[in-house]
Each structure stands twice: as C-alpha cells, then as structure tokens.
PDB file of C-alpha atoms in Angstrom:
ATOM      1  CA  MET A   1      24.294   8.016 -18.901  1.00 92.00           C
ATOM      2  CA  HIS A   2      26.313   4.830 -18.737  1.00 92.00           C
ATOM      3  CA  SER A   3      25.811   3.724 -15.161  1.00 91.00           C
ATOM      4  CA  LEU A   4      23.764   4.204 -12.040  1.00 93.00           C
ATOM      5  CA  LYS A   5      26.689   6.204 -10.653  1.00 94.00           C
ATOM      6  CA  ASP A   6      26.399   8.604 -13.634  1.00 96.00           C
ATOM      7  CA  LEU A   7      22.682   9.030 -13.036  1.00 96.00           C
ATOM      8  CA  ILE A   8      23.172   9.738  -9.327  1.00 97.00           C
ATOM      9  CA  ALA A   9      25.858  12.316 -10.150  1.00 97.00           C
ATOM     10  CA  PHE A  10      23.601  13.989 -12.725  1.00 97.00           C
ATOM     11  CA  ASN A  11      20.727  14.187 -10.248  1.00 96.00           C
ATOM     12  CA  ASP A  12      23.036  15.651  -7.607  1.00 96.00           C
ATOM     13  CA  ALA A  13      24.347  18.247 -10.069  1.00 97.00           C
ATOM     14  CA  HIS A  14      20.775  19.182 -11.075  1.00 96.00           C
ATOM     15  CA  ARG A  15      19.168  18.767  -7.672  1.00 95.00           C
ATOM     16  CA  ASN A  16      16.827  21.772  -8.051  1.00 95.00           C
ATOM     17  CA  GLN A  17      15.296  20.424 -11.251  1.00 95.00           C
ATOM     18  CA  GLU A  18      15.487  16.667 -10.705  1.00 93.00           C
ATOM     19  CA  MET A  19      14.799  16.262  -7.002  1.00 92.00           C
ATOM     20  CA  GLN A  20      12.396  18.997  -6.028  1.00 89.00           C
ATOM     21  CA  TYR A  21      10.244  16.669  -3.973  1.00 87.00           C
ATOM     22  CA  PHE A  22      12.127  13.430  -3.351  1.00 88.00           C
ATOM     23  CA  GLY A  23      15.698  12.214  -3.053  1.00 91.00           C
ATOM     24  CA  GLN A  24      17.401   9.220  -4.584  1.00 94.00           C
ATOM     25  CA  GLU A  25      18.021   7.079  -1.536  1.00 93.00           C
ATOM     26  CA  ILE A  26      17.037   3.822  -3.234  1.00 92.00           C
ATOM     27  CA  MET A  27      19.435   4.437  -6.118  1.00 94.00           C
ATOM     28  CA  ALA A  28      22.217   5.306  -3.670  1.00 94.00           C
ATOM     29  CA  MET A  29      21.580   2.064  -1.751  1.00 94.00           C
ATOM     30  CA  ALA A  30      21.622   0.089  -5.005  1.00 92.00           C
ATOM     31  CA  GLU A  31      24.919   1.683  -6.027  1.00 93.00           C
ATOM     32  CA  LYS A  32      26.492   0.569  -2.736  1.00 92.00           C
ATOM     33  CA  ASN A  33      25.565  -3.068  -3.457  1.00 89.00           C
ATOM     34  CA  GLY A  34      28.373  -3.383  -5.963  1.00 85.00           C
ATOM     35  CA  PRO A  35      28.578  -4.402  -9.604  1.00 89.00           C
ATOM     36  CA  LEU A  36      26.036  -6.450 -11.530  1.00 89.00           C
ATOM     37  CA  THR A  37      28.804  -9.006 -12.084  1.00 93.00           C
ATOM     38  CA  SER A  38      29.164  -9.946  -8.408  1.00 92.00           C
ATOM     39  CA  ALA A  39      28.537 -13.592  -7.524  1.00 94.00           C
ATOM     40  CA  LYS A  40      25.795 -12.611  -5.060  1.00 92.00           C
ATOM     41  CA  TYR A  41      23.938 -10.597  -7.705  1.00 93.00           C
ATOM     42  CA  THR A  42      24.244 -13.165 -10.492  1.00 96.00           C
ATOM     43  CA  ALA A  43      23.034 -15.955  -8.183  1.00 97.00           C
ATOM     44  CA  ALA A  44      20.013 -13.892  -7.093  1.00 95.00           C
ATOM     45  CA  LEU A  45      19.271 -12.976 -10.715  1.00 95.00           C
ATOM     46  CA  ALA A  46      19.368 -16.635 -11.790  1.00 97.00           C
ATOM     47  CA  ARG A  47      17.006 -17.615  -8.957  1.00 97.00           C
ATOM     48  CA  ASN A  48      14.620 -14.752  -9.739  1.00 96.00           C
ATOM     49  CA  HIS A  49      14.604 -15.681 -13.430  1.00 97.00           C
ATOM     50  CA  GLN A  50      13.828 -19.291 -12.574  1.00 98.00           C
ATOM     51  CA  MET A  51      10.915 -18.275 -10.340  1.00 97.00           C
ATOM     52  CA  ALA A  52       9.465 -15.567 -12.606  1.00 97.00           C
ATOM     53  CA  ARG A  53      10.174 -17.215 -15.959  1.00 98.00           C
ATOM     54  CA  THR A  54      10.492 -21.008 -15.834  1.00 97.00           C
ATOM     55  CA  LEU A  55       8.274 -21.685 -12.805  1.00 98.00           C
ATOM     56  CA  GLY A  56       6.089 -18.585 -13.261  1.00 97.00           C
ATOM     57  CA  ILE A  57       4.949 -17.059 -16.543  1.00 98.00           C
ATOM     58  CA  ASP A  58       6.279 -19.826 -18.826  1.00 98.00           C
ATOM     59  CA  ALA A  59       4.809 -22.611 -16.682  1.00 98.00           C
ATOM     60  CA  VAL A  60       1.333 -21.059 -16.550  1.00 98.00           C
ATOM     61  CA  MET A  61       1.272 -20.268 -20.259  1.00 98.00           C
ATOM     62  CA  THR A  62       2.419 -23.775 -21.190  1.00 98.00           C
ATOM     63  CA  LYS A  63       0.042 -25.537 -18.808  1.00 98.00           C
ATOM     64  CA  PHE A  64      -3.016 -23.624 -20.056  1.00 98.00           C
ATOM     65  CA  LYS A  65      -1.826 -23.191 -23.689  1.00 98.00           C
ATOM     66  CA  LEU A  66      -2.080 -19.395 -23.524  1.00 98.00           C
ATOM     67  CA  ASP A  67      -0.983 -16.749 -25.998  1.00 98.00           C
ATOM     68  CA  ALA A  68      -0.945 -14.021 -23.333  1.00 98.00           C
ATOM     69  CA  LEU A  69      -1.907 -13.253 -19.761  1.00 98.00           C
ATOM     70  CA  VAL A  70      -4.298 -10.415 -18.903  1.00 97.00           C
ATOM     71  CA  ALA A  71      -4.837  -8.866 -15.476  1.00 95.00           C
ATOM     72  CA  PRO A  72      -5.624  -5.533 -13.845  1.00 93.00           C
ATOM     73  CA  THR A  73      -2.441  -3.485 -13.759  1.00 92.00           C
ATOM     74  CA  GLY A  74      -2.920  -2.733 -10.081  1.00 86.00           C
ATOM     75  CA  ALA A  75      -4.793  -0.322  -7.899  1.00 81.00           C
ATOM     76  CA  PRO A  76      -5.986   2.960  -9.390  1.00 79.00           C
ATOM     77  CA  ALA A  77      -3.295   5.580  -9.853  1.00 77.00           C
ATOM     78  CA  TRP A  78      -2.675   7.561  -6.696  1.00 75.00           C
ATOM     79  CA  LEU A  79      -2.031  11.171  -5.908  1.00 76.00           C
ATOM     80  CA  THR A  80       1.558  11.935  -5.014  1.00 77.00           C
ATOM     81  CA  ASP A  81       1.981  12.596  -1.303  1.00 79.00           C
ATOM     82  CA  LEU A  82       4.714  15.227  -1.055  1.00 82.00           C
ATOM     83  CA  VAL A  83       5.122  14.580   2.682  1.00 82.00           C
ATOM     84  CA  ASN A  84       5.166  10.771   2.883  1.00 78.00           C
ATOM     85  CA  GLY A  85       6.030   9.815  -0.695  1.00 74.00           C
ATOM     86  CA  ASP A  86       4.269   7.294  -2.894  1.00 70.00           C
ATOM     87  CA  SER A  87       2.508   4.311  -1.404  1.00 66.00           C
ATOM     88  CA  SER A  88       3.550   1.265  -3.387  1.00 59.00           C
ATOM     89  CA  ALA A  89       1.726  -1.194  -1.119  1.00 59.00           C
ATOM     90  CA  ALA A  90      -1.444  -1.058  -3.229  1.00 58.00           C
ATOM     91  CA  ASN A  91       0.480  -2.132  -6.319  1.00 58.00           C
ATOM     92  CA  ALA A  92       2.802  -4.689  -4.719  1.00 63.00           C
ATOM     93  CA  ALA A  93       1.107  -7.550  -6.581  1.00 71.00           C
ATOM     94  CA  SER A  94       1.046  -5.773  -9.935  1.00 85.00           C
ATOM     95  CA  PRO A  95       1.925  -7.799 -13.051  1.00 91.00           C
ATOM     96  CA  SER A  96       4.797  -5.355 -13.557  1.00 90.00           C
ATOM     97  CA  THR A  97       6.598  -6.964 -10.621  1.00 90.00           C
ATOM     98  CA  VAL A  98       6.835 -10.462 -12.102  1.00 93.00           C
ATOM     99  CA  THR A  99       7.394  -9.221 -15.661  1.00 96.00           C
ATOM    100  CA  SER A 100      10.182  -6.900 -14.524  1.00 94.00           C
ATOM    101  CA  VAL A 101      11.894  -9.699 -12.615  1.00 95.00           C
ATOM    102  CA  ALA A 102      11.488 -12.031 -15.605  1.00 97.00           C
ATOM    103  CA  GLY A 103      12.572  -9.390 -18.093  1.00 96.00           C
ATOM    104  CA  TYR A 104       9.437 -10.159 -20.118  1.00 98.00           C
ATOM    105  CA  PRO A 105       7.195  -7.768 -22.082  1.00 98.00           C
ATOM    106  CA  HIS A 106       4.291  -6.037 -20.378  1.00 97.00           C
ATOM    107  CA  ILE A 107       1.867  -3.554 -21.925  1.00 97.00           C
ATOM    108  CA  THR A 108      -0.594  -1.473 -19.927  1.00 96.00           C
ATOM    109  CA  VAL A 109      -3.610   0.200 -21.528  1.00 96.00           C
ATOM    110  CA  PRO A 110      -6.412   2.296 -20.005  1.00 95.00           C
ATOM    111  CA  ALA A 111      -9.203   0.230 -18.460  1.00 95.00           C
ATOM    112  CA  GLY A 112     -11.312   3.049 -17.048  1.00 91.00           C
ATOM    113  CA  TYR A 113     -11.309   5.356 -14.057  1.00 87.00           C
ATOM    114  CA  TYR A 114     -12.067   5.124 -10.387  1.00 84.00           C
ATOM    115  CA  GLY A 115     -12.578   8.322  -8.432  1.00 79.00           C
ATOM    116  CA  GLY A 116     -11.252  10.249 -11.411  1.00 78.00           C
ATOM    117  CA  LEU A 117      -7.968   8.319 -11.325  1.00 82.00           C
ATOM    118  CA  PRO A 118      -6.977   5.944 -14.146  1.00 87.00           C
ATOM    119  CA  VAL A 119      -6.982   2.175 -13.852  1.00 91.00           C
ATOM    120  CA  GLY A 120      -4.993   0.006 -16.257  1.00 94.00           C
ATOM    121  CA  MET A 121      -5.279  -3.402 -17.874  1.00 96.00           C
ATOM    122  CA  SER A 122      -2.051  -5.378 -18.357  1.00 97.00           C
ATOM    123  CA  PHE A 123      -1.168  -7.708 -21.203  1.00 98.00           C
ATOM    124  CA  PHE A 124       1.962  -9.762 -20.654  1.00 98.00           C
ATOM    125  CA  GLY A 125       3.585 -12.971 -21.749  1.00 97.00           C
ATOM    126  CA  ARG A 126       6.730 -14.897 -22.618  1.00 97.00           C
ATOM    127  CA  ALA A 127       9.957 -13.504 -23.963  1.00 97.00           C
ATOM    128  CA  TRP A 128       9.671 -12.134 -27.495  1.00 98.00           C
ATOM    129  CA  SER A 129       5.847 -12.017 -27.444  1.00 98.00           C
ATOM    130  CA  GLU A 130       5.661  -8.263 -28.046  1.00 98.00           C
ATOM    131  CA  ALA A 131       3.904  -8.567 -31.423  1.00 98.00           C
ATOM    132  CA  THR A 132       1.116 -10.698 -29.942  1.00 98.00           C
ATOM    133  CA  LEU A 133       0.747  -8.443 -26.911  1.00 98.00           C
ATOM    134  CA  LEU A 134       0.548  -5.322 -29.081  1.00 98.00           C
ATOM    135  CA  LYS A 135      -2.236  -6.918 -31.148  1.00 98.00           C
ATOM    136  CA  PHE A 136      -4.237  -7.833 -28.035  1.00 98.00           C
ATOM    137  CA  ALA A 137      -3.692  -4.461 -26.349  1.00 98.00           C
ATOM    138  CA  TYR A 138      -4.646  -2.580 -29.499  1.00 98.00           C
ATOM    139  CA  ALA A 139      -7.800  -4.675 -29.969  1.00 98.00           C
ATOM    140  CA  TYR A 140      -8.766  -4.048 -26.333  1.00 98.00           C
ATOM    141  CA  GLU A 141      -8.232  -0.288 -26.706  1.00 96.00           C
ATOM    142  CA  GLN A 142     -10.294  -0.162 -29.891  1.00 97.00           C
ATOM    143  CA  ALA A 143     -13.131  -2.220 -28.398  1.00 97.00           C
ATOM    144  CA  THR A 144     -13.382  -0.383 -25.068  1.00 96.00           C
ATOM    145  CA  LYS A 145     -12.455   3.234 -25.927  1.00 95.00           C
ATOM    146  CA  HIS A 146     -11.459   3.763 -22.270  1.00 93.00           C
ATOM    147  CA  ARG A 147      -8.638   6.171 -23.041  1.00 90.00           C
ATOM    148  CA  ARG A 148      -9.300   9.854 -22.366  1.00 87.00           C
ATOM    149  CA  PRO A 149      -6.825  12.580 -23.268  1.00 86.00           C
ATOM    150  CA  PRO A 150      -5.104  13.987 -20.167  1.00 81.00           C
ATOM    151  CA  THR A 151      -6.572  17.175 -18.756  1.00 79.00           C
ATOM    152  CA  PHE A 152      -3.478  18.345 -16.876  1.00 80.00           C
ATOM    153  CA  ALA A 153      -5.687  19.353 -13.928  1.00 78.00           C
ATOM    154  CA  ALA A 154      -4.034  20.789 -10.846  1.00 79.00           C
ATOM    155  CA  THR A 155      -5.434  17.852  -8.882  1.00 77.00           C
ATOM    156  CA  ALA A 156      -7.765  14.902  -9.434  1.00 74.00           C
ATOM    157  CA  ASP A 157     -11.535  15.173  -9.169  1.00 74.00           C
ATOM    158  CA  LEU A 158     -12.047  12.395  -6.622  1.00 72.00           C
ATOM    159  CA  SER A 159     -15.833  12.737  -6.759  1.00 74.00           C
ATOM    160  CA  GLN A 160     -15.931  10.935 -10.133  1.00 65.00           C
ATOM    161  CA  ARG A 161     -16.758   7.233 -10.213  1.00 59.00           C
TER     162      ARG A 161
END
C-alpha cells in the first residue's frame, strides 16, 4: 500500500474478508479531502502541532520538569456493537488523541480489568522519548503483573469486577 486510495481499493476488492461488519466511510471521506500537501491541510497540521506539542505536551513537561506523562488510557475496552458500531465517546479524551495529533510516542500497558474488559495505563512524552517510555512501561508491567493472556472467549464475562 502506498496511499489511502490504494487501501480503499484493496478493501473494496476484498470486501468479504475486510469489511464483514463495517464499511470504510471515514477513509472515503478523508480521500475526498485532497492531498496532504494542500495549503488547508498543512495549515491545520501546523496549528494542531503547535497546540499538541509546543503548547501541550512540551509545555507541561517543561513546566513541571517531567520525564514522562502517565494517565489512564481511557474507558475500559468495549464490546463491538455490530448494529451501531463502536462508541468512541468514552475514549474521546484518551491520551492517544493528543499524542496522535502531536506525532509523539505513546505506550499502553495493561492496568487491570473492569467487568472482565481490559483497562490500560498510558505512558507518553516528548518526541524521541521512546527509550524512557519503554523503561517506565516495562517497570510498571513488572511491578503490577496486570497482564493476563487472552482467552479468545466468544464474548466477555461482564460479571467480573
């Protein structure tokens, strides 16, 4: 794959395997927006980088002299709703949003379970801080032992707490 257009074409050609439950409407809308070199896109990207990087992650880490930021990854994982699709509202404020916009590293490790569904802990920071984040995430995993091997159950046991 070399472009979003290639990916959309592949999915269309393999619809039975790739899109059994959901379409690719969001990718199709993105493809219609034009190239990543357009003035509108590059201006929006620059503004987003300023907000997420310079005025966001970098500013907080500098002000408080931090090596990393740690936060819950978001709400517990959710069951896929084959009628209505995924509900992203519960994870709208996830650290993955700001780190994705910034283009900065973000590592999620298991932090436990709620109702049988996994909950994650996020470690994130400035550009090029992967080595530090890996050390922190590894230390957290070793100290907590929250990770459980997947069971590949047909559905989640929501009675677990």
